[in-house]
mmCIF file of C-alpha atoms in Angstrom:
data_model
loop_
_atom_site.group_PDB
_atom_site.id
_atom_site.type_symbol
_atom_site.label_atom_id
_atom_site.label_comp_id
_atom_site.label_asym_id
_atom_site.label_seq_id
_atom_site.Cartn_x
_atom_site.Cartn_y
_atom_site.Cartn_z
ATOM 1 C CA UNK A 113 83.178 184.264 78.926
ATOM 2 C CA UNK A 114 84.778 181.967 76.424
ATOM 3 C CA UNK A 115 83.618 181.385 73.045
ATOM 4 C CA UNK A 116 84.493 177.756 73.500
ATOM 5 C CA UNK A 117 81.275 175.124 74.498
ATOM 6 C CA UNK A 118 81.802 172.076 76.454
ATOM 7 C CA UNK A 119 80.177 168.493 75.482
ATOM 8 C CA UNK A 120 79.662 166.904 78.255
ATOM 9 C CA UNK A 121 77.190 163.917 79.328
ATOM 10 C CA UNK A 122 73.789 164.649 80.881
ATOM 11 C CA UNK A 123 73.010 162.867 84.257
ATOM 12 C CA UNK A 124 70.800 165.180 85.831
ATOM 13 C CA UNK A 125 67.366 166.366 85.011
ATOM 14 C CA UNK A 126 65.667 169.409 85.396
ATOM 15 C CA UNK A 127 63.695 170.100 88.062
ATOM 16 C CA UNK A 128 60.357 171.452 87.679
ATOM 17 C CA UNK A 129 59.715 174.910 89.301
ATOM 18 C CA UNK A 130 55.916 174.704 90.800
ATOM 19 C CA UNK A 131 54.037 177.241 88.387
ATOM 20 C CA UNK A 132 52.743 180.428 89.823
ATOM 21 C CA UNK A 133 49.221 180.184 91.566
ATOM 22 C CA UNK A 134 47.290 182.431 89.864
ATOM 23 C CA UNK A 135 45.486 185.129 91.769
ATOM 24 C CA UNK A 136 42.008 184.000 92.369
ATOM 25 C CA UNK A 137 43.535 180.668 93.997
ATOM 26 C CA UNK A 138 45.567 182.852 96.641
ATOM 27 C CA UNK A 139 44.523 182.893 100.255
ATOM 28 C CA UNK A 140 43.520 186.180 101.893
ATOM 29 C CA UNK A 141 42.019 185.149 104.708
ATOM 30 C CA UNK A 142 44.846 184.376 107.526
ATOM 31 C CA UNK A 143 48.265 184.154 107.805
ATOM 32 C CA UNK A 144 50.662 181.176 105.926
ATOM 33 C CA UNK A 145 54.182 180.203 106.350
ATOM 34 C CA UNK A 146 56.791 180.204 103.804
ATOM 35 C CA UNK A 147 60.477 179.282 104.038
ATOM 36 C CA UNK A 148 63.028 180.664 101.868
ATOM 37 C CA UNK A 149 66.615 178.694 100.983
ATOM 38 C CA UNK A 150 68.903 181.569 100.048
ATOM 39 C CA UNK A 151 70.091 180.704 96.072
ATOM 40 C CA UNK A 152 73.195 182.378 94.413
ATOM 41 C CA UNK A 153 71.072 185.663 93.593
ATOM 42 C CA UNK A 154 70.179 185.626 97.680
ATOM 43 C CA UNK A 155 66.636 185.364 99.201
ATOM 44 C CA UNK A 156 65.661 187.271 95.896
ATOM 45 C CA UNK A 157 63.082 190.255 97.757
ATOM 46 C CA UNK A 158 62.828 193.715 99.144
ATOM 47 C CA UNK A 159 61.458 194.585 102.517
ATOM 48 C CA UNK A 160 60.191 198.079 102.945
ATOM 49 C CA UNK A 161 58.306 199.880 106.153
ATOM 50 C CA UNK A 162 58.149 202.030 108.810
ATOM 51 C CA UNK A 163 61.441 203.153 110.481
ATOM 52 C CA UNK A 164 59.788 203.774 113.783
ATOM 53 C CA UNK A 165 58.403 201.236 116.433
ATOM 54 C CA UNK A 166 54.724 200.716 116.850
ATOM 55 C CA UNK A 167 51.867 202.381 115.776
ATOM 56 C CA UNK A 168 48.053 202.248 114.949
ATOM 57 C CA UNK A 169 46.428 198.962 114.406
ATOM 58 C CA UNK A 170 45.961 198.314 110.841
ATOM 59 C CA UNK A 171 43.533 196.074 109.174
ATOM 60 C CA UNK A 172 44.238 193.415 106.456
ATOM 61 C CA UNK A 173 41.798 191.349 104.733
ATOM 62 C CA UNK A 174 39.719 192.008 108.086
ATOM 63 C CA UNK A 175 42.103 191.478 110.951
ATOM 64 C CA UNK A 176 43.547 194.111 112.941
ATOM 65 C CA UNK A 177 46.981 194.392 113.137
ATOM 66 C CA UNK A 178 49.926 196.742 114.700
ATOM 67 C CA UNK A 179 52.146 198.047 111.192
ATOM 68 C CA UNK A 180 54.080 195.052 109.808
ATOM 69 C CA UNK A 181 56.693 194.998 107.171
ATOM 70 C CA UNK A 182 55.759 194.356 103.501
ATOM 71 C CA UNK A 183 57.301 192.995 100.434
ATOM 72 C CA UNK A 184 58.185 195.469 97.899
ATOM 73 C CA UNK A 185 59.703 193.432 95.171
ATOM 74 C CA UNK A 186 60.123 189.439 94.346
ATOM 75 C CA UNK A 187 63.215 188.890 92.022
ATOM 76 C CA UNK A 188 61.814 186.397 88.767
ATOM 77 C CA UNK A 189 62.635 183.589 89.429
ATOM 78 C CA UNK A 190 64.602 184.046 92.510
ATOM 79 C CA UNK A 191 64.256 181.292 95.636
ATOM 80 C CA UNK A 192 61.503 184.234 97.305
ATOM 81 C CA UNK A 193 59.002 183.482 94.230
ATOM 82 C CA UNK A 194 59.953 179.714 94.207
ATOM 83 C CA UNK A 195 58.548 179.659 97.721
ATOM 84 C CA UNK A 196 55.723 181.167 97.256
ATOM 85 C CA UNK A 197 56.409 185.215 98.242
ATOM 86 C CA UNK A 198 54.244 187.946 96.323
ATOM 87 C CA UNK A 199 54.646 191.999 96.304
ATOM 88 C CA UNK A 200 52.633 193.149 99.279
ATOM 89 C CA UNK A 201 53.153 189.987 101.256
ATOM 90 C CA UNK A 202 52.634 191.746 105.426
ATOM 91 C CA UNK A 203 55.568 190.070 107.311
ATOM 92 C CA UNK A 204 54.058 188.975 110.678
ATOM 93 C CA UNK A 205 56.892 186.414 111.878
ATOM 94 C CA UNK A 206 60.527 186.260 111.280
ATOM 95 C CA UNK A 207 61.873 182.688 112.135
ATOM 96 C CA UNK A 208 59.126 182.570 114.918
ATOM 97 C CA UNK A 209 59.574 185.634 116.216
ATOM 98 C CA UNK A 210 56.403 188.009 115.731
ATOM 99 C CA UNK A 211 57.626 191.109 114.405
ATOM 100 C CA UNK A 212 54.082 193.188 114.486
ATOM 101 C CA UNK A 213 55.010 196.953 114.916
ATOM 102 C CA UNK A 214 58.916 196.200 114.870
ATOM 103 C CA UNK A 215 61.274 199.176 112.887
ATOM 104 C CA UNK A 216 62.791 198.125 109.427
ATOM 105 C CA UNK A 217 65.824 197.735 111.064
ATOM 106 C CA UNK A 218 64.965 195.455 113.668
ATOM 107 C CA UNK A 219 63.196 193.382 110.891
ATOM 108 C CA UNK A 220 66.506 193.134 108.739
ATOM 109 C CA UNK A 221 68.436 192.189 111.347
ATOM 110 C CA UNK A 222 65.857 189.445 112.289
ATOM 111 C CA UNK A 223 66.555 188.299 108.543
ATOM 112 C CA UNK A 224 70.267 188.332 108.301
ATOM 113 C CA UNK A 225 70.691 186.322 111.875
ATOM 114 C CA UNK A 226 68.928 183.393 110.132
ATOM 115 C CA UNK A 227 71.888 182.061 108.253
ATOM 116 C CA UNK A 228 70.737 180.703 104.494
ATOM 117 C CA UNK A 229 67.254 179.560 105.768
ATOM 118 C CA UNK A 230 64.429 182.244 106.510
ATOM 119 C CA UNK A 231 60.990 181.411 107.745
ATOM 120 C CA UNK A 232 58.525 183.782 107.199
ATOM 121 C CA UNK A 233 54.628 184.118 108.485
ATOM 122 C CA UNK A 234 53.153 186.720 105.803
ATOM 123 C CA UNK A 235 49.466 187.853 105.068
ATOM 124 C CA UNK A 236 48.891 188.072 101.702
ATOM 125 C CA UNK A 237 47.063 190.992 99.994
ATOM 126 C CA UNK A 238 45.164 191.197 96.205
ATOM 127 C CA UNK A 239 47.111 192.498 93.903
ATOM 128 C CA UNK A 240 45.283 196.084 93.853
ATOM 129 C CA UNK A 241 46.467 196.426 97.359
ATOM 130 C CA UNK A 242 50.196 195.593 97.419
ATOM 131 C CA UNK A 243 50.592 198.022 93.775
ATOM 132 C CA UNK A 244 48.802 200.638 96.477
ATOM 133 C CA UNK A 245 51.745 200.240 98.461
ATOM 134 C CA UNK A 246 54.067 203.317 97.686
ATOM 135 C CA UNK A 247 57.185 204.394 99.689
ATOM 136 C CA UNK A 248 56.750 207.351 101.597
ATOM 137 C CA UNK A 249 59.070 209.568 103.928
ATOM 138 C CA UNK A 250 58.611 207.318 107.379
ATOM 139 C CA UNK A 251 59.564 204.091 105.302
ATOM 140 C CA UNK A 252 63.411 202.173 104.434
ATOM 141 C CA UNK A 253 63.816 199.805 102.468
ATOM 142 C CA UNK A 254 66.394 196.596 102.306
ATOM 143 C CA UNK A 255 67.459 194.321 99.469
ATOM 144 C CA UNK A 256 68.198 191.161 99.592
ATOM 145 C CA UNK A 257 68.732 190.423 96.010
ATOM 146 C CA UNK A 258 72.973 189.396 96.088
ATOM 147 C CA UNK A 259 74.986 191.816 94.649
ATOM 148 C CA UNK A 260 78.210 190.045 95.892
ATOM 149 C CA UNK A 261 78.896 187.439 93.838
ATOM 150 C CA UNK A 262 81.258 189.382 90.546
ATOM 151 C CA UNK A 263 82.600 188.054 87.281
ATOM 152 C CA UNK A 264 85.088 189.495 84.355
ATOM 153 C CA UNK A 265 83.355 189.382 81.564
ATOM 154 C CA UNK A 266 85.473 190.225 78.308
ATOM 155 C CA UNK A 267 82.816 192.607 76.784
ATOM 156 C CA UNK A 268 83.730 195.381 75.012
ATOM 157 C CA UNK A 269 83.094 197.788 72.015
ATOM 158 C CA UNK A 270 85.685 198.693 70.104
ATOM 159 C CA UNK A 271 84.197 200.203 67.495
ATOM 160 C CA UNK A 272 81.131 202.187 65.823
ATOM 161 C CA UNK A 273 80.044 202.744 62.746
ATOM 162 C CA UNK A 274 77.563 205.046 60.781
ATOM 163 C CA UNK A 275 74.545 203.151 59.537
ATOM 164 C CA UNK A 276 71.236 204.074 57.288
ATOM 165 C CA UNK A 277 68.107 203.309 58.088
ATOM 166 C CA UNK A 278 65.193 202.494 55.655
ATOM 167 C CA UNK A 279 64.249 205.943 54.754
ATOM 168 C CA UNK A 280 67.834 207.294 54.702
ATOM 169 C CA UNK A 281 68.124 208.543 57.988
ATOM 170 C CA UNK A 282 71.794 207.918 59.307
ATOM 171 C CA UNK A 283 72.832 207.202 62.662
ATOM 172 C CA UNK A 284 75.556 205.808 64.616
ATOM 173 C CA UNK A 285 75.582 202.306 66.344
ATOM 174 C CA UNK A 286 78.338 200.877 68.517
ATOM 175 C CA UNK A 287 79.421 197.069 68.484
ATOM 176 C CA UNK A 288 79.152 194.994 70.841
ATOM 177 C CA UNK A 289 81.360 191.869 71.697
ATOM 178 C CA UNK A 290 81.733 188.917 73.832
ATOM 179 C CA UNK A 291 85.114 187.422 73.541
ATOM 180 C CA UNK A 292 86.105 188.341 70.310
ATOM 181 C CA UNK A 293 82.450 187.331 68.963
ATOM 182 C CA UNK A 294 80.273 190.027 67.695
ATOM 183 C CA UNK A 295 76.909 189.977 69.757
ATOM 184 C CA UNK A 296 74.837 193.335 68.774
ATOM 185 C CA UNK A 297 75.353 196.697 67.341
ATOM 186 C CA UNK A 298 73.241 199.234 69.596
ATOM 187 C CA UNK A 299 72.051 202.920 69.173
ATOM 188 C CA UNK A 300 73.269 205.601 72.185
ATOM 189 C CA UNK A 301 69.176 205.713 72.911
ATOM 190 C CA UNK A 302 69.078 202.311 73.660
ATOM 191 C CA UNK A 303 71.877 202.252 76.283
ATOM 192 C CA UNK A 304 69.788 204.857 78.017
ATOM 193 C CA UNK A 305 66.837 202.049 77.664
ATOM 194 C CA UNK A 306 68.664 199.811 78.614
ATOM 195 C CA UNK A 307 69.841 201.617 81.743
ATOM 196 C CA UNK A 308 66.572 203.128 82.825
ATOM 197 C CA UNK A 309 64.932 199.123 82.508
ATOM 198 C CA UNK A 310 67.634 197.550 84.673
ATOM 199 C CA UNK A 311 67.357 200.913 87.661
ATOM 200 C CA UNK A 312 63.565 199.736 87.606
ATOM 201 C CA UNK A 313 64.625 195.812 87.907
ATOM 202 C CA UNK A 314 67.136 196.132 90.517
ATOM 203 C CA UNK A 315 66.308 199.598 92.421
ATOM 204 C CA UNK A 316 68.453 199.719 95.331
ATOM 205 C CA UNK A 317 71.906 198.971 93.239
ATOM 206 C CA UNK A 318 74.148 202.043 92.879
ATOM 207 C CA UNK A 319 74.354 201.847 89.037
ATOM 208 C CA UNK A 320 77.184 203.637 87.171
ATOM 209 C CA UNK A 321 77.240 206.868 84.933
ATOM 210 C CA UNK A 322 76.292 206.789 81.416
ATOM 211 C CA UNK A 323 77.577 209.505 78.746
ATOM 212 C CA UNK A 324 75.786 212.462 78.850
ATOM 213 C CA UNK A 325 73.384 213.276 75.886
ATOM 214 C CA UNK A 326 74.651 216.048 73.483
ATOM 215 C CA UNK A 327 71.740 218.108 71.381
ATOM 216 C CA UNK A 328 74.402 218.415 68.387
ATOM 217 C CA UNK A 329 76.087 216.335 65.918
ATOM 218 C CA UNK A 330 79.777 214.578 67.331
ATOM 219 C CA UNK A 331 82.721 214.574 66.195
ATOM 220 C CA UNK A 332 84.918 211.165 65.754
ATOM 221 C CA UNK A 333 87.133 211.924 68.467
ATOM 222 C CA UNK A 334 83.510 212.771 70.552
ATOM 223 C CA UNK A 335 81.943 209.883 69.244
ATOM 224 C CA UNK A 336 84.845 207.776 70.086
ATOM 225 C CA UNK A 337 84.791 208.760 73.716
ATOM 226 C CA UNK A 338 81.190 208.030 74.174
ATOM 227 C CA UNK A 339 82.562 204.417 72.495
ATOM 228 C CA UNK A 340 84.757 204.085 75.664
ATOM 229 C CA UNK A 341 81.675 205.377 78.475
ATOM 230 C CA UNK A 342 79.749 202.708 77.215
ATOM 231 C CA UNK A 343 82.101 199.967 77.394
ATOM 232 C CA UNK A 344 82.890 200.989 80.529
ATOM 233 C CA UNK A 345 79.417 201.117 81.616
ATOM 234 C CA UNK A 346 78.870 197.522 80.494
ATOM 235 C CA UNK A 347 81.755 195.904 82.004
ATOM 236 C CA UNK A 348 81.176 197.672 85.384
ATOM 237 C CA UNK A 349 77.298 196.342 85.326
ATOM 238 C CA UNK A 350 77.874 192.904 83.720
ATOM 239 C CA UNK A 351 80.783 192.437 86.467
ATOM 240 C CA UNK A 352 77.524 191.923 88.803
ATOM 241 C CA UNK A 353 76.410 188.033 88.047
ATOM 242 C CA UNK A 354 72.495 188.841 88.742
ATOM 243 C CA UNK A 355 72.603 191.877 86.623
ATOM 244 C CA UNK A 356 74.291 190.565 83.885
ATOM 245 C CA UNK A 357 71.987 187.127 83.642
ATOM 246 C CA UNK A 358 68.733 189.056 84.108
ATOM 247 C CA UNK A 359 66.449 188.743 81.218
ATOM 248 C CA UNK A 360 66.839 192.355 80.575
ATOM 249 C CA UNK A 361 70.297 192.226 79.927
ATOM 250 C CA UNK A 362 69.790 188.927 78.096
ATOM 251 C CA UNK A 363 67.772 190.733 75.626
ATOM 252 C CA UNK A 364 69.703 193.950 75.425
ATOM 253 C CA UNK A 365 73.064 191.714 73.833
ATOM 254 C CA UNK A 366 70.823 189.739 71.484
ATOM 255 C CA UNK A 367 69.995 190.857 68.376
ATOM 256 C CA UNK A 368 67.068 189.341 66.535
ATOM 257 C CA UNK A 369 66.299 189.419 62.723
ATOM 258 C CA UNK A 370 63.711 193.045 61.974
ATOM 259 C CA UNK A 371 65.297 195.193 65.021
ATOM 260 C CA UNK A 372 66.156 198.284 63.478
ATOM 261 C CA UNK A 373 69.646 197.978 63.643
ATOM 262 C CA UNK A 374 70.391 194.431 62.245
ATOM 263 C CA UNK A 375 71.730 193.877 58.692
ATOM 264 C CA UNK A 376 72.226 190.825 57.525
ATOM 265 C CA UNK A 377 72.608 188.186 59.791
ATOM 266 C CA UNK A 378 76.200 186.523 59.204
ATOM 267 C CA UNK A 379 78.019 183.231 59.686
ATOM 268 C CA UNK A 380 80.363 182.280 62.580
ATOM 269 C CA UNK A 381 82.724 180.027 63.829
ATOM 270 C CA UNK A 382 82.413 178.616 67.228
ATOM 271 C CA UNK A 383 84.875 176.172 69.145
ATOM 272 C CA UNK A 384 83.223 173.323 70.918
ATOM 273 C CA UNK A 385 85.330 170.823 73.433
ATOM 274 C CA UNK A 386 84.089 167.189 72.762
ATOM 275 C CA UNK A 387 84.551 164.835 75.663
ATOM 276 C CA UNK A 388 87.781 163.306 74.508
ATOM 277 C CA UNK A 389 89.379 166.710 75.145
ATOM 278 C CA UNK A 390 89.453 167.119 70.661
ATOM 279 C CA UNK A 391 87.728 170.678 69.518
ATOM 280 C CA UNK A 392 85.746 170.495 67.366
ATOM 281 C CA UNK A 393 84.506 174.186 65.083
ATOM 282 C CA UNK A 394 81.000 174.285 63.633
ATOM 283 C CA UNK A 395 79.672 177.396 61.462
ATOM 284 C CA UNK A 396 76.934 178.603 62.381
ATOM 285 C CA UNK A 397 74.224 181.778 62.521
ATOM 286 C CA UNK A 398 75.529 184.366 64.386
ATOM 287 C CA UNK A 399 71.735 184.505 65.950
ATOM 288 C CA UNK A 400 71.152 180.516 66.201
ATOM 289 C CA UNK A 401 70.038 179.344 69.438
ATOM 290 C CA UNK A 402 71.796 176.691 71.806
ATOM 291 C CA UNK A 403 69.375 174.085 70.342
ATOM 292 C CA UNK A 404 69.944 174.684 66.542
ATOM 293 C CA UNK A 405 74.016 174.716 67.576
ATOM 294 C CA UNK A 406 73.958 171.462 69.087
ATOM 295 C CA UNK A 407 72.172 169.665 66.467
ATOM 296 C CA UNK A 408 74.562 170.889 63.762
ATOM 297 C CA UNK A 409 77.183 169.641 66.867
ATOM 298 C CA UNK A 410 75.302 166.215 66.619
ATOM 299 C CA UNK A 411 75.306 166.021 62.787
ATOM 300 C CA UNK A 412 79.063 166.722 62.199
ATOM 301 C CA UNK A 413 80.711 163.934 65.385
ATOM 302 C CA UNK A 414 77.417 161.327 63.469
ATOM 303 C CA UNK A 415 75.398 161.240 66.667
ATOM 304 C CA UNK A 416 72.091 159.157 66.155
ATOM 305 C CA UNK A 417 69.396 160.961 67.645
ATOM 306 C CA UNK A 418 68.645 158.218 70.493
ATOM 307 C CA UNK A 419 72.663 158.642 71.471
ATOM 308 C CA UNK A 420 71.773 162.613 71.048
ATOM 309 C CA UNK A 421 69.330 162.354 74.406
ATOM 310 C CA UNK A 422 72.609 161.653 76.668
ATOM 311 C CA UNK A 423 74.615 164.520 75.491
ATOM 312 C CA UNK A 424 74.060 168.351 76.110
ATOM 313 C CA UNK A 425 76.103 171.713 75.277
ATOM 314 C CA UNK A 426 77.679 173.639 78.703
ATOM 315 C CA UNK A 427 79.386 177.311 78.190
ATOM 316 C CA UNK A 428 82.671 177.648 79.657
ATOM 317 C CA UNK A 429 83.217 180.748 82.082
ATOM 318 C CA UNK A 430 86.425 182.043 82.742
ATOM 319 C CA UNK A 431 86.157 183.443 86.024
ATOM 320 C CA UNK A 432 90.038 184.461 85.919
ATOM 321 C CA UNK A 433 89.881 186.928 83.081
ATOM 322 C CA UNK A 434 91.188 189.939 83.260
ATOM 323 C CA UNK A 435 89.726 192.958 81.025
ATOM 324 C CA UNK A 436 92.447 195.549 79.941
#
């Protein structure tokens, strides 16, 4: 990712994402249709069920049913929860084809011969009854959150240092940065966080190694290997677009004023590329937000604020770098 921003002119506006209907307003009673359009994260849900075909009828919300297929997880924000799919969703139709008391795998393959359009017929459940819904031995489970679609993003540590906190405590915290630009300085426990909170987000993706834990104090040349585990942890998971655009990871590379390892917050210098092709650099907070960046932007070229409206800041990825 570069550190250069891109000034470009605003045409579009956003769309408005329907809000979430809350749970009271949800409709137990029968069956509804939902169709998916598969985004750049996929159909954004997990399927999970019986392996075997058939089975004992089953009711839901008073209906008798032969075992169906349920929803296991909705990716935030991905084109399942746009359309409407919740966590215990029972899948009754796959494009029009009734799938009561069909294996997982039939199911899935029902899914993935529908091209970048799914229809689904679900039965909704409350929400006490799809959190009731745990895996057990007889039951698979499929993603289709995409894993597929991979970046280079030059992130890297190179260094650590040894820090103090309020009541003299010392530790050591390693440095993140994002082309060249220093984003965060993070403790070896909050990697682990960090890596136990993204397993729980994405489940079925086969996440790499961290450095093992060590009960004594390291050396440099110790410390400086766990330096290079880590950076090679985040390159290998921020390689994955979905992963590294999730709000967990979002949060993990920002550092906000009072988190226990920010000092004082410093000035930088960012490049931005105006529309006549002329870069322009701003200083700014390290921690200022997109909005606070582009009015200093608008204030240094002497936008009015009326002209201001037509105008917006775009990040420029370079999908061609190569880390080293």
């Amino acid at each position: 990712m570069s550190p250069i921003l891109k000034m470009a002119d605003s045409d579009e506006e956003e769309s408005n994402s329907s809000p979430e209907t809350p749970e009271n307003d949800y409709n137990y009673s029968g069956p509804r249709v939902v169709v998916i359009t598969k985004s750049e994260t996929g159909f954004g849900f997990n399927v999970r069920g019986q392996v075997s075909e058939g089975g004992q009828l089953r009711s839901i919300n008073g209906e008798l049913y032969a075992p169906l297929q349920h929803v296991s997880a909705v990716l935030e924000g991905g084109a399942a929860q746009k359309a409407g799919v919740r966590k215990g969703d029972r899948i009754l139709e796959v494009n029009n084809a009734n799938v009561e008391g069909a294996t997982h795998k039939q199911v899935v393959d029902f899914i993935k011969s529908g091209g970048d359009t799914l229809r689904l017929t679900v039965i909704s459940v409350t929400r006490k009854e799809a959190e009731r819904l745990e895996p057990s031995d007889d039951s698979s489970s499929y993603s289709y959150v995409d894993y597929s679609e991979k970046r280079s993003l030059p992130i890297s540590i190179p260094d650590y240092q040894h820090v103090s906190d309020k009541n003299g405590e010392k530790y050591v915290v390693f440095n993140i940065y994002m082309a060249g630009r220093h984003l965060c300085s993070r403790r070896y426990r909050e990697f682990s966080n960090l890596h136990v909170a993204l397993k729980r987000e994405f489940p079925d993706f086969n996440f790499p190694k961290q450095p093992g834990k060590w009960p004594f104090s390291l050396s440099e040349q110790q410390l400086d290997t766990r330096r290079r585990g880590l950076e090679q942890y985040l390159e290998k998971v921020c390689a994955v677009r979905v992963i590294a655009e999730s709000d967990v990871m979002q949060e993990f590379l920002t550092e906000v004023d009072g988190s226990e390892n920010c000092t004082a917050v410093s000035d930088v210098d960012m490049k931005i590329l105006l529309p006549d092709k002329n870069i322009l650099t701003v200083t700014i907070r390290r921690n200022s937000t997109a909005q606070q960046v582009y009015n200093i932007v608008s204030n240094k070229v002497g936008l009015s604020d009326e002209t201001a409206k037509y105008f917006a800041l775009f990040e420029i990825i370079d999908y061609n770098f190569d880390g080293r």
